[in-house]
């Protein structure tokens, strides 16, 4: 099994014991207490890790944007596609038109692919409905998917994702709607675990995002932020002031932003799938994050427009090859640091007291999880001990 203190290290001849869905012992067999298990499972020399955690996804949505991808390959600009009714507006319309059951049916295959790659916990954002009813349906679908697919789902409200057409030129009025109408209603219904926003020149300003954060805090909800993806809007520093769970993307993060994240203990979530798919050329400041001791998470950013990626294993390989993360950083990024990015303290490590979310792999060394491109060496997966 992997060492909970060093994700790239292995404890040989290990025993993991669980009772009622919780780990009661994990360590060398020779040091194990006397156990009388009701059931024993031999892993036959396979590697056991925590169940993987995908801490940033937009998994639930309607429609497809594959046609836009093909059009871009043929030379169409993003602006031309948007004028033709494409882009996020296309996804918004398809999502608004879908029922909860239709959203579940469309999203379940994507989640099944993640589960087949060892994922036991996944974050799912709203943000393609951009009006109260559709946002609620997205979040209800996310909850239902967890039960259907045997995976823990953390739901994030991303109402401040983009400006819907009916609010064109009235961004402040839309933020009023998010803060005073959508957010309180969805929180009262118990559909929100965290609140996110997109702080960018093409989305919402720091002042507008701060209004969302203030409303979230008033409701006792933690916050996250899409920050510094396309430009430096100093969103990471804003997120840190509100002790955000994570700031995500971060390609244009500066040294002041790094220091703010370090001081707040906010996780830096890197999304190499979006970096790859959009042909970004500015790398996130990994060396600076590393030097400052900022915890780094990795995620798929699964979404229809900029990262149609469902393999967290491939995201790890991308994190290593594109961002030069080490094997240990990649593994921590999809386990213990990903758990921290979701505010979860009971998953992400193979240790006593943790939930028995485990992945058993047909490999012997952790580097193989990061090294492979394509396929999944998953042998077995345990969720809540089952």
mmCIF file of C-alpha atoms in Angstrom:
data_model
loop_
_atom_site.group_PDB
_atom_site.id
_atom_site.type_symbol
_atom_site.label_atom_id
_atom_site.label_comp_id
_atom_site.label_asym_id
_atom_site.label_seq_id
_atom_site.Cartn_x
_atom_site.Cartn_y
_atom_site.Cartn_z
ATOM 1 C CA UNK A 1 0.000 0.000 0.000
ATOM 2 C CA UNK A 2 1.105 3.616 -0.407
ATOM 3 C CA UNK A 3 2.469 5.371 2.673
ATOM 4 C CA UNK A 4 -0.011 8.035 3.877
ATOM 5 C CA UNK A 5 2.916 10.337 4.707
ATOM 6 C CA UNK A 6 4.615 9.844 1.318
ATOM 7 C CA UNK A 7 2.267 8.996 -1.545
ATOM 8 C CA UNK A 8 5.123 7.765 -3.748
ATOM 9 C CA UNK A 9 6.469 5.370 -1.097
ATOM 10 C CA UNK A 10 5.226 1.839 -0.561
ATOM 11 C CA UNK A 11 4.655 -0.142 2.620
ATOM 12 C CA UNK A 12 5.425 -3.741 1.681
ATOM 13 C CA UNK A 13 3.594 -6.759 3.143
ATOM 14 C CA UNK A 14 0.883 -4.474 4.478
ATOM 15 C CA UNK A 15 -2.497 -5.198 6.018
ATOM 16 C CA UNK A 16 -5.534 -2.938 5.863
ATOM 17 C CA UNK A 17 -8.404 -3.713 8.211
ATOM 18 C CA UNK A 18 -11.788 -1.998 8.055
ATOM 19 C CA UNK A 19 -14.938 -2.127 10.135
ATOM 20 C CA UNK A 20 -18.246 -0.410 9.359
ATOM 21 C CA UNK A 21 -16.728 1.388 6.401
ATOM 22 C CA UNK A 22 -13.766 2.830 8.323
ATOM 23 C CA UNK A 23 -10.123 1.789 8.373
ATOM 24 C CA UNK A 24 -9.097 0.527 11.798
ATOM 25 C CA UNK A 25 -5.536 -0.476 10.907
ATOM 26 C CA UNK A 26 -3.221 0.143 7.976
ATOM 27 C CA UNK A 27 0.431 -0.794 8.102
ATOM 28 C CA UNK A 28 2.936 -3.635 8.141
ATOM 29 C CA UNK A 29 1.412 -7.043 8.689
ATOM 30 C CA UNK A 30 3.966 -7.805 11.388
ATOM 31 C CA UNK A 31 2.795 -4.878 13.506
ATOM 32 C CA UNK A 32 -0.930 -5.472 13.071
ATOM 33 C CA UNK A 33 -3.100 -6.062 16.145
ATOM 34 C CA UNK A 34 -4.846 -9.372 16.565
ATOM 35 C CA UNK A 35 -7.615 -9.393 13.994
ATOM 36 C CA UNK A 36 -10.543 -11.735 13.504
ATOM 37 C CA UNK A 37 -11.860 -10.636 10.146
ATOM 38 C CA UNK A 38 -15.247 -11.715 8.893
ATOM 39 C CA UNK A 39 -13.776 -11.577 5.405
ATOM 40 C CA UNK A 40 -10.208 -11.577 4.113
ATOM 41 C CA UNK A 41 -9.240 -10.340 0.651
ATOM 42 C CA UNK A 42 -5.798 -11.197 -0.676
ATOM 43 C CA UNK A 43 -4.365 -8.493 -2.919
ATOM 44 C CA UNK A 44 -1.529 -10.764 -4.098
ATOM 45 C CA UNK A 45 1.188 -8.130 -4.192
ATOM 46 C CA UNK A 46 -0.918 -5.438 -5.861
ATOM 47 C CA UNK A 47 -0.606 -1.771 -4.969
ATOM 48 C CA UNK A 48 -3.342 -0.275 -2.779
ATOM 49 C CA UNK A 49 -3.905 3.490 -2.699
ATOM 50 C CA UNK A 50 -6.632 5.746 -1.392
ATOM 51 C CA UNK A 51 -9.593 5.962 -3.724
ATOM 52 C CA UNK A 52 -8.862 8.812 -6.117
ATOM 53 C CA UNK A 53 -10.568 12.191 -5.735
ATOM 54 C CA UNK A 54 -11.486 14.422 -8.682
ATOM 55 C CA UNK A 55 -11.895 17.792 -6.985
ATOM 56 C CA UNK A 56 -12.902 19.980 -9.962
ATOM 57 C CA UNK A 57 -15.437 18.862 -12.582
ATOM 58 C CA UNK A 58 -18.359 20.259 -14.555
ATOM 59 C CA UNK A 59 -19.607 16.733 -15.127
ATOM 60 C CA UNK A 60 -23.345 17.456 -15.401
ATOM 61 C CA UNK A 61 -24.461 19.231 -18.560
ATOM 62 C CA UNK A 62 -26.651 18.827 -21.608
ATOM 63 C CA UNK A 63 -25.650 18.576 -25.245
ATOM 64 C CA UNK A 64 -22.255 18.236 -26.901
ATOM 65 C CA UNK A 65 -19.635 20.643 -28.214
ATOM 66 C CA UNK A 66 -17.790 18.151 -30.451
ATOM 67 C CA UNK A 67 -18.989 20.014 -33.525
ATOM 68 C CA UNK A 68 -17.381 23.201 -32.251
ATOM 69 C CA UNK A 69 -14.119 21.356 -31.753
ATOM 70 C CA UNK A 70 -14.225 20.215 -35.358
ATOM 71 C CA UNK A 71 -15.041 23.745 -36.500
ATOM 72 C CA UNK A 72 -12.068 25.160 -34.608
ATOM 73 C CA UNK A 73 -9.804 22.573 -36.236
ATOM 74 C CA UNK A 74 -11.073 23.842 -39.589
ATOM 75 C CA UNK A 75 -10.117 27.406 -38.633
ATOM 76 C CA UNK A 76 -13.276 28.881 -37.116
ATOM 77 C CA UNK A 77 -12.619 31.388 -34.344
ATOM 78 C CA UNK A 78 -14.204 31.223 -30.913
ATOM 79 C CA UNK A 79 -15.979 34.508 -31.680
ATOM 80 C CA UNK A 80 -17.467 33.130 -34.900
ATOM 81 C CA UNK A 81 -18.677 30.017 -33.108
ATOM 82 C CA UNK A 82 -20.223 32.130 -30.369
ATOM 83 C CA UNK A 83 -22.001 34.368 -32.894
ATOM 84 C CA UNK A 84 -23.463 31.218 -34.462
ATOM 85 C CA UNK A 85 -24.978 30.252 -31.111
ATOM 86 C CA UNK A 86 -22.146 28.043 -29.891
ATOM 87 C CA UNK A 87 -19.881 28.254 -26.874
ATOM 88 C CA UNK A 88 -21.217 28.209 -23.347
ATOM 89 C CA UNK A 89 -24.594 29.506 -24.583
ATOM 90 C CA UNK A 90 -25.016 26.275 -26.539
ATOM 91 C CA UNK A 91 -24.400 24.204 -23.406
ATOM 92 C CA UNK A 92 -26.657 26.504 -21.382
ATOM 93 C CA UNK A 93 -29.565 26.024 -23.792
ATOM 94 C CA UNK A 94 -29.174 22.244 -23.871
ATOM 95 C CA UNK A 95 -28.891 22.113 -20.088
ATOM 96 C CA UNK A 96 -31.920 24.321 -19.524
ATOM 97 C CA UNK A 97 -33.947 22.087 -21.829
ATOM 98 C CA UNK A 98 -33.014 18.889 -19.947
ATOM 99 C CA UNK A 99 -34.896 17.305 -17.065
ATOM 100 C CA UNK A 100 -33.103 15.942 -14.016
ATOM 101 C CA UNK A 101 -33.472 12.402 -15.356
ATOM 102 C CA UNK A 102 -32.099 13.441 -18.732
ATOM 103 C CA UNK A 103 -29.117 15.124 -17.097
ATOM 104 C CA UNK A 104 -28.456 11.995 -15.031
ATOM 105 C CA UNK A 105 -28.677 9.777 -18.111
ATOM 106 C CA UNK A 106 -26.293 12.003 -20.085
ATOM 107 C CA UNK A 107 -23.784 12.349 -17.244
ATOM 108 C CA UNK A 108 -23.744 8.803 -15.849
ATOM 109 C CA UNK A 109 -21.444 7.410 -18.585
ATOM 110 C CA UNK A 110 -18.916 10.159 -17.874
ATOM 111 C CA UNK A 111 -18.966 9.378 -14.171
ATOM 112 C CA UNK A 112 -18.724 5.644 -14.872
ATOM 113 C CA UNK A 113 -15.491 6.293 -16.772
ATOM 114 C CA UNK A 114 -14.109 8.135 -13.756
ATOM 115 C CA UNK A 115 -15.121 5.322 -11.420
ATOM 116 C CA UNK A 116 -13.392 2.812 -13.724
ATOM 117 C CA UNK A 117 -10.237 4.844 -13.150
ATOM 118 C CA UNK A 118 -10.371 4.438 -9.370
ATOM 119 C CA UNK A 119 -12.310 7.562 -8.390
ATOM 120 C CA UNK A 120 -14.344 7.309 -5.180
ATOM 121 C CA UNK A 121 -15.059 11.018 -4.574
ATOM 122 C CA UNK A 122 -15.895 13.644 -7.186
ATOM 123 C CA UNK A 123 -16.843 17.292 -7.099
ATOM 124 C CA UNK A 124 -19.595 18.340 -9.531
ATOM 125 C CA UNK A 125 -20.352 22.001 -10.239
ATOM 126 C CA UNK A 126 -23.461 23.651 -11.560
ATOM 127 C CA UNK A 127 -23.007 26.698 -13.781
ATOM 128 C CA UNK A 128 -24.526 25.743 -17.137
ATOM 129 C CA UNK A 129 -28.105 26.510 -16.178
ATOM 130 C CA UNK A 130 -27.533 30.145 -15.185
ATOM 131 C CA UNK A 131 -31.094 30.413 -13.914
ATOM 132 C CA UNK A 132 -32.655 29.056 -10.749
ATOM 133 C CA UNK A 133 -34.567 26.077 -12.105
ATOM 134 C CA UNK A 134 -31.797 24.714 -14.311
ATOM 135 C CA UNK A 135 -29.120 25.236 -11.654
ATOM 136 C CA UNK A 136 -31.272 23.287 -9.181
ATOM 137 C CA UNK A 137 -31.788 20.469 -11.685
ATOM 138 C CA UNK A 138 -28.027 20.222 -12.242
ATOM 139 C CA UNK A 139 -27.354 19.941 -8.518
ATOM 140 C CA UNK A 140 -30.145 17.410 -7.984
ATOM 141 C CA UNK A 141 -28.752 15.343 -10.857
ATOM 142 C CA UNK A 142 -25.302 15.462 -9.263
ATOM 143 C CA UNK A 143 -26.694 14.116 -5.986
ATOM 144 C CA UNK A 144 -28.550 11.335 -7.808
ATOM 145 C CA UNK A 145 -25.433 10.350 -9.737
ATOM 146 C CA UNK A 146 -23.568 9.658 -6.525
ATOM 147 C CA UNK A 147 -26.155 7.123 -5.418
ATOM 148 C CA UNK A 148 -26.407 5.539 -8.860
ATOM 149 C CA UNK A 149 -22.655 5.157 -9.449
ATOM 150 C CA UNK A 150 -21.452 4.386 -5.923
ATOM 151 C CA UNK A 151 -19.295 7.473 -5.505
ATOM 152 C CA UNK A 152 -19.276 10.383 -3.058
ATOM 153 C CA UNK A 153 -20.346 13.622 -4.727
ATOM 154 C CA UNK A 154 -19.524 17.102 -3.460
ATOM 155 C CA UNK A 155 -21.812 19.666 -5.074
ATOM 156 C CA UNK A 156 -20.609 23.176 -5.875
ATOM 157 C CA UNK A 157 -22.862 26.057 -6.901
ATOM 158 C CA UNK A 158 -21.266 27.967 -9.789
ATOM 159 C CA UNK A 159 -24.034 30.401 -10.624
ATOM 160 C CA UNK A 160 -21.411 33.099 -11.264
ATOM 161 C CA UNK A 161 -19.920 31.142 -14.171
ATOM 162 C CA UNK A 162 -20.971 33.259 -17.141
ATOM 163 C CA UNK A 163 -23.456 35.980 -17.961
ATOM 164 C CA UNK A 164 -26.666 34.521 -19.461
ATOM 165 C CA UNK A 165 -28.051 36.231 -22.584
ATOM 166 C CA UNK A 166 -31.082 37.649 -20.796
ATOM 167 C CA UNK A 167 -28.719 39.680 -18.564
ATOM 168 C CA UNK A 168 -26.475 40.922 -21.401
ATOM 169 C CA UNK A 169 -24.815 44.174 -20.332
ATOM 170 C CA UNK A 170 -26.201 43.823 -16.786
ATOM 171 C CA UNK A 171 -23.612 41.791 -14.918
ATOM 172 C CA UNK A 172 -24.280 43.505 -11.576
ATOM 173 C CA UNK A 173 -27.983 42.741 -11.891
ATOM 174 C CA UNK A 174 -27.182 39.099 -12.565
ATOM 175 C CA UNK A 175 -24.953 38.959 -9.471
ATOM 176 C CA UNK A 176 -27.898 40.431 -7.535
ATOM 177 C CA UNK A 177 -29.963 37.489 -8.788
ATOM 178 C CA UNK A 178 -27.270 34.966 -7.826
ATOM 179 C CA UNK A 179 -26.789 36.447 -4.356
ATOM 180 C CA UNK A 180 -30.376 37.234 -3.383
ATOM 181 C CA UNK A 181 -32.376 34.575 -5.205
ATOM 182 C CA UNK A 182 -30.489 31.511 -6.446
ATOM 183 C CA UNK A 183 -27.936 31.007 -3.684
ATOM 184 C CA UNK A 184 -30.291 31.239 -0.686
ATOM 185 C CA UNK A 185 -32.934 29.022 -2.303
ATOM 186 C CA UNK A 186 -30.485 26.296 -3.292
ATOM 187 C CA UNK A 187 -28.781 26.415 0.103
ATOM 188 C CA UNK A 188 -32.136 26.061 1.864
ATOM 189 C CA UNK A 189 -32.819 22.985 -0.247
ATOM 190 C CA UNK A 190 -29.508 21.493 0.917
ATOM 191 C CA UNK A 191 -28.075 21.213 -2.581
ATOM 192 C CA UNK A 192 -24.824 23.132 -2.022
ATOM 193 C CA UNK A 193 -21.601 21.985 -0.380
ATOM 194 C CA UNK A 194 -19.496 24.925 -1.621
ATOM 195 C CA UNK A 195 -19.779 28.046 -3.779
ATOM 196 C CA UNK A 196 -17.558 28.849 -6.769
ATOM 197 C CA UNK A 197 -17.216 31.720 -9.236
ATOM 198 C CA UNK A 198 -15.248 32.569 -12.378
ATOM 199 C CA UNK A 199 -13.097 35.647 -11.816
ATOM 200 C CA UNK A 200 -11.901 36.740 -15.245
ATOM 201 C CA UNK A 201 -12.169 39.598 -17.719
ATOM 202 C CA UNK A 202 -14.656 37.554 -19.789
ATOM 203 C CA UNK A 203 -16.662 36.577 -16.709
ATOM 204 C CA UNK A 204 -16.943 38.466 -13.388
ATOM 205 C CA UNK A 205 -14.815 41.091 -11.687
ATOM 206 C CA UNK A 206 -13.193 40.668 -8.264
ATOM 207 C CA UNK A 207 -15.763 43.077 -6.797
ATOM 208 C CA UNK A 208 -18.635 41.023 -8.198
ATOM 209 C CA UNK A 209 -17.064 37.766 -7.007
ATOM 210 C CA UNK A 210 -16.572 39.221 -3.551
ATOM 211 C CA UNK A 211 -20.310 39.820 -3.302
ATOM 212 C CA UNK A 212 -20.866 36.123 -4.011
ATOM 213 C CA UNK A 213 -18.276 35.163 -1.400
ATOM 214 C CA UNK A 214 -19.872 37.403 1.224
ATOM 215 C CA UNK A 215 -23.271 35.838 0.578
ATOM 216 C CA UNK A 216 -21.805 32.333 0.767
ATOM 217 C CA UNK A 217 -20.102 33.061 4.071
ATOM 218 C CA UNK A 218 -23.312 34.513 5.475
ATOM 219 C CA UNK A 219 -24.907 31.133 4.749
ATOM 220 C CA UNK A 220 -21.998 29.225 6.302
ATOM 221 C CA UNK A 221 -20.799 27.830 2.955
ATOM 222 C CA UNK A 222 -17.113 27.518 1.973
ATOM 223 C CA UNK A 223 -15.907 29.082 -1.264
ATOM 224 C CA UNK A 224 -13.679 28.157 -4.207
ATOM 225 C CA UNK A 225 -12.609 30.165 -7.246
ATOM 226 C CA UNK A 226 -11.687 29.848 -10.917
ATOM 227 C CA UNK A 227 -8.752 32.262 -10.818
ATOM 228 C CA UNK A 228 -5.946 33.554 -13.014
ATOM 229 C CA UNK A 229 -6.737 31.228 -15.922
ATOM 230 C CA UNK A 230 -6.552 33.723 -18.781
ATOM 231 C CA UNK A 231 -5.157 36.811 -17.059
ATOM 232 C CA UNK A 232 -4.125 38.008 -13.621
ATOM 233 C CA UNK A 233 -7.226 39.468 -11.998
ATOM 234 C CA UNK A 234 -5.783 38.903 -8.482
ATOM 235 C CA UNK A 235 -8.596 36.463 -7.834
ATOM 236 C CA UNK A 236 -6.345 34.091 -5.903
ATOM 237 C CA UNK A 237 -5.598 36.791 -3.333
ATOM 238 C CA UNK A 238 -9.334 37.467 -3.048
ATOM 239 C CA UNK A 239 -9.972 33.760 -2.550
ATOM 240 C CA UNK A 240 -7.305 33.627 0.136
ATOM 241 C CA UNK A 241 -8.897 36.546 2.012
ATOM 242 C CA UNK A 242 -12.041 34.445 2.272
ATOM 243 C CA UNK A 243 -10.061 31.322 3.228
ATOM 244 C CA UNK A 244 -11.201 29.549 0.091
ATOM 245 C CA UNK A 245 -10.855 25.792 -0.035
ATOM 246 C CA UNK A 246 -9.099 26.114 -3.380
ATOM 247 C CA UNK A 247 -8.131 28.451 -6.181
ATOM 248 C CA UNK A 248 -8.158 26.672 -9.540
ATOM 249 C CA UNK A 249 -6.364 26.974 -12.917
ATOM 250 C CA UNK A 250 -3.770 29.651 -11.881
ATOM 251 C CA UNK A 251 -1.706 29.853 -15.063
ATOM 252 C CA UNK A 252 -1.306 33.635 -14.596
ATOM 253 C CA UNK A 253 -0.809 33.571 -10.817
ATOM 254 C CA UNK A 254 1.840 36.010 -9.550
ATOM 255 C CA UNK A 255 4.102 35.910 -6.501
ATOM 256 C CA UNK A 256 1.715 37.962 -4.375
ATOM 257 C CA UNK A 257 -1.038 35.488 -5.186
ATOM 258 C CA UNK A 258 1.204 32.578 -4.252
ATOM 259 C CA UNK A 259 2.011 34.210 -0.909
ATOM 260 C CA UNK A 260 -1.683 34.819 -0.258
ATOM 261 C CA UNK A 261 -2.569 31.183 -0.934
ATOM 262 C CA UNK A 262 0.255 29.996 1.309
ATOM 263 C CA UNK A 263 -0.860 32.259 4.139
ATOM 264 C CA UNK A 264 -4.462 31.119 3.929
ATOM 265 C CA UNK A 265 -3.742 27.414 3.470
ATOM 266 C CA UNK A 266 -5.765 27.464 0.247
ATOM 267 C CA UNK A 267 -5.135 24.580 -2.156
ATOM 268 C CA UNK A 268 -3.895 25.346 -5.668
ATOM 269 C CA UNK A 269 -5.847 23.075 -8.021
ATOM 270 C CA UNK A 270 -4.155 22.661 -11.395
ATOM 271 C CA UNK A 271 -6.125 21.555 -14.454
ATOM 272 C CA UNK A 272 -3.783 20.255 -17.156
ATOM 273 C CA UNK A 273 -6.640 18.976 -19.341
ATOM 274 C CA UNK A 274 -7.856 22.533 -19.971
ATOM 275 C CA UNK A 275 -4.278 23.729 -20.482
ATOM 276 C CA UNK A 276 -3.789 21.037 -23.127
ATOM 277 C CA UNK A 277 -7.152 21.359 -24.858
ATOM 278 C CA UNK A 278 -7.024 25.158 -25.197
ATOM 279 C CA UNK A 279 -3.361 25.096 -26.258
ATOM 280 C CA UNK A 280 -2.384 27.401 -23.422
ATOM 281 C CA UNK A 281 1.270 28.442 -23.388
ATOM 282 C CA UNK A 282 1.630 30.076 -19.957
ATOM 283 C CA UNK A 283 2.479 27.456 -17.343
ATOM 284 C CA UNK A 284 1.156 27.684 -13.789
ATOM 285 C CA UNK A 285 3.976 28.692 -11.403
ATOM 286 C CA UNK A 286 4.609 25.238 -9.979
ATOM 287 C CA UNK A 287 8.090 26.059 -8.670
ATOM 288 C CA UNK A 288 6.744 29.067 -6.789
ATOM 289 C CA UNK A 289 3.829 27.096 -5.322
ATOM 290 C CA UNK A 290 6.221 24.341 -4.306
ATOM 291 C CA UNK A 291 8.682 26.748 -2.679
ATOM 292 C CA UNK A 292 5.899 28.470 -0.739
ATOM 293 C CA UNK A 293 4.493 25.174 0.515
ATOM 294 C CA UNK A 294 1.111 25.630 -1.172
ATOM 295 C CA UNK A 295 -0.645 22.247 -1.419
ATOM 296 C CA UNK A 296 -1.239 21.291 -5.053
ATOM 297 C CA UNK A 297 -4.245 19.297 -6.261
ATOM 298 C CA UNK A 298 -4.936 17.926 -9.739
ATOM 299 C CA UNK A 299 -8.320 17.428 -11.391
ATOM 300 C CA UNK A 300 -9.852 16.684 -14.789
ATOM 301 C CA UNK A 301 -11.955 19.871 -15.101
ATOM 302 C CA UNK A 302 -14.311 17.619 -17.072
ATOM 303 C CA UNK A 303 -16.472 19.982 -19.140
ATOM 304 C CA UNK A 304 -17.839 20.145 -22.701
ATOM 305 C CA UNK A 305 -15.965 23.219 -23.891
ATOM 306 C CA UNK A 306 -12.362 23.211 -22.681
ATOM 307 C CA UNK A 307 -11.600 19.855 -21.065
ATOM 308 C CA UNK A 308 -13.724 16.880 -22.158
ATOM 309 C CA UNK A 309 -11.541 14.674 -19.957
ATOM 310 C CA UNK A 310 -12.856 11.873 -17.734
ATOM 311 C CA UNK A 311 -9.578 10.153 -16.807
ATOM 312 C CA UNK A 312 -7.953 11.360 -13.606
ATOM 313 C CA UNK A 313 -5.079 8.993 -14.403
ATOM 314 C CA UNK A 314 -4.442 10.884 -17.640
ATOM 315 C CA UNK A 315 -4.692 14.174 -15.733
ATOM 316 C CA UNK A 316 -1.861 12.908 -13.516
ATOM 317 C CA UNK A 317 0.266 12.083 -16.545
ATOM 318 C CA UNK A 318 -0.458 15.526 -17.969
ATOM 319 C CA UNK A 319 0.430 17.129 -14.656
ATOM 320 C CA UNK A 320 3.799 15.398 -14.765
ATOM 321 C CA UNK A 321 4.603 15.906 -18.445
ATOM 322 C CA UNK A 322 3.173 19.401 -18.955
ATOM 323 C CA UNK A 323 3.661 20.941 -15.505
ATOM 324 C CA UNK A 324 6.694 18.895 -14.370
ATOM 325 C CA UNK A 325 5.049 17.688 -11.170
ATOM 326 C CA UNK A 326 6.757 14.769 -9.460
ATOM 327 C CA UNK A 327 5.119 11.374 -8.996
ATOM 328 C CA UNK A 328 4.599 12.164 -5.315
ATOM 329 C CA UNK A 329 2.989 15.513 -6.154
ATOM 330 C CA UNK A 330 0.678 13.919 -8.713
ATOM 331 C CA UNK A 331 -0.466 11.237 -6.284
ATOM 332 C CA UNK A 332 -0.960 13.714 -3.450
ATOM 333 C CA UNK A 333 -2.798 15.907 -5.926
ATOM 334 C CA UNK A 334 -5.535 13.329 -6.482
ATOM 335 C CA UNK A 335 -5.707 12.046 -2.907
ATOM 336 C CA UNK A 336 -4.846 14.008 0.236
ATOM 337 C CA UNK A 337 -4.621 17.463 -1.376
ATOM 338 C CA UNK A 338 -7.740 16.874 -3.467
ATOM 339 C CA UNK A 339 -9.584 15.956 -0.268
ATOM 340 C CA UNK A 340 -8.383 19.204 1.291
ATOM 341 C CA UNK A 341 -9.621 21.130 -1.764
ATOM 342 C CA UNK A 342 -13.095 19.779 -0.970
ATOM 343 C CA UNK A 343 -12.867 20.386 2.775
ATOM 344 C CA UNK A 344 -12.883 16.635 3.393
ATOM 345 C CA UNK A 345 -10.808 15.172 6.205
ATOM 346 C CA UNK A 346 -12.024 11.569 6.142
ATOM 347 C CA UNK A 347 -10.749 10.515 2.715
ATOM 348 C CA UNK A 348 -7.540 10.735 0.709
ATOM 349 C CA UNK A 349 -5.257 8.649 2.931
ATOM 350 C CA UNK A 350 -4.860 4.968 3.825
ATOM 351 C CA UNK A 351 -4.770 5.360 7.591
ATOM 352 C CA UNK A 352 -6.737 4.409 10.681
ATOM 353 C CA UNK A 353 -9.846 6.529 11.084
ATOM 354 C CA UNK A 354 -10.175 7.259 7.378
ATOM 355 C CA UNK A 355 -13.131 6.024 5.378
ATOM 356 C CA UNK A 356 -12.362 2.745 3.620
ATOM 357 C CA UNK A 357 -12.277 4.234 0.117
ATOM 358 C CA UNK A 358 -9.518 2.268 -1.600
ATOM 359 C CA UNK A 359 -8.220 1.442 -5.055
ATOM 360 C CA UNK A 360 -6.353 -1.802 -5.748
ATOM 361 C CA UNK A 361 -4.142 -1.669 -8.841
ATOM 362 C CA UNK A 362 -2.514 -4.316 -11.003
ATOM 363 C CA UNK A 363 0.851 -2.617 -10.542
ATOM 364 C CA UNK A 364 3.639 -2.694 -7.951
ATOM 365 C CA UNK A 365 4.986 0.859 -7.871
ATOM 366 C CA UNK A 366 3.181 4.219 -7.667
ATOM 367 C CA UNK A 367 5.072 5.674 -10.633
ATOM 368 C CA UNK A 368 3.113 3.358 -12.942
ATOM 369 C CA UNK A 369 -0.099 5.276 -12.169
ATOM 370 C CA UNK A 370 1.479 8.462 -13.502
ATOM 371 C CA UNK A 371 3.564 6.854 -16.250
ATOM 372 C CA UNK A 372 0.773 5.185 -18.227
ATOM 373 C CA UNK A 373 -1.117 6.953 -21.003
ATOM 374 C CA UNK A 374 -4.521 5.401 -21.645
ATOM 375 C CA UNK A 375 -6.242 2.478 -19.969
ATOM 376 C CA UNK A 376 -6.724 1.799 -16.300
ATOM 377 C CA UNK A 377 -4.836 -0.823 -14.269
ATOM 378 C CA UNK A 378 -7.612 -0.835 -11.664
ATOM 379 C CA UNK A 379 -8.153 -4.322 -10.174
ATOM 380 C CA UNK A 380 -10.734 -3.489 -7.498
ATOM 381 C CA UNK A 381 -12.322 -0.456 -5.918
ATOM 382 C CA UNK A 382 -13.749 -0.089 -2.414
ATOM 383 C CA UNK A 383 -16.183 2.653 -1.496
ATOM 384 C CA UNK A 384 -17.188 2.958 2.151
ATOM 385 C CA UNK A 385 -15.632 -0.454 2.683
ATOM 386 C CA UNK A 386 -17.792 -2.165 0.054
#
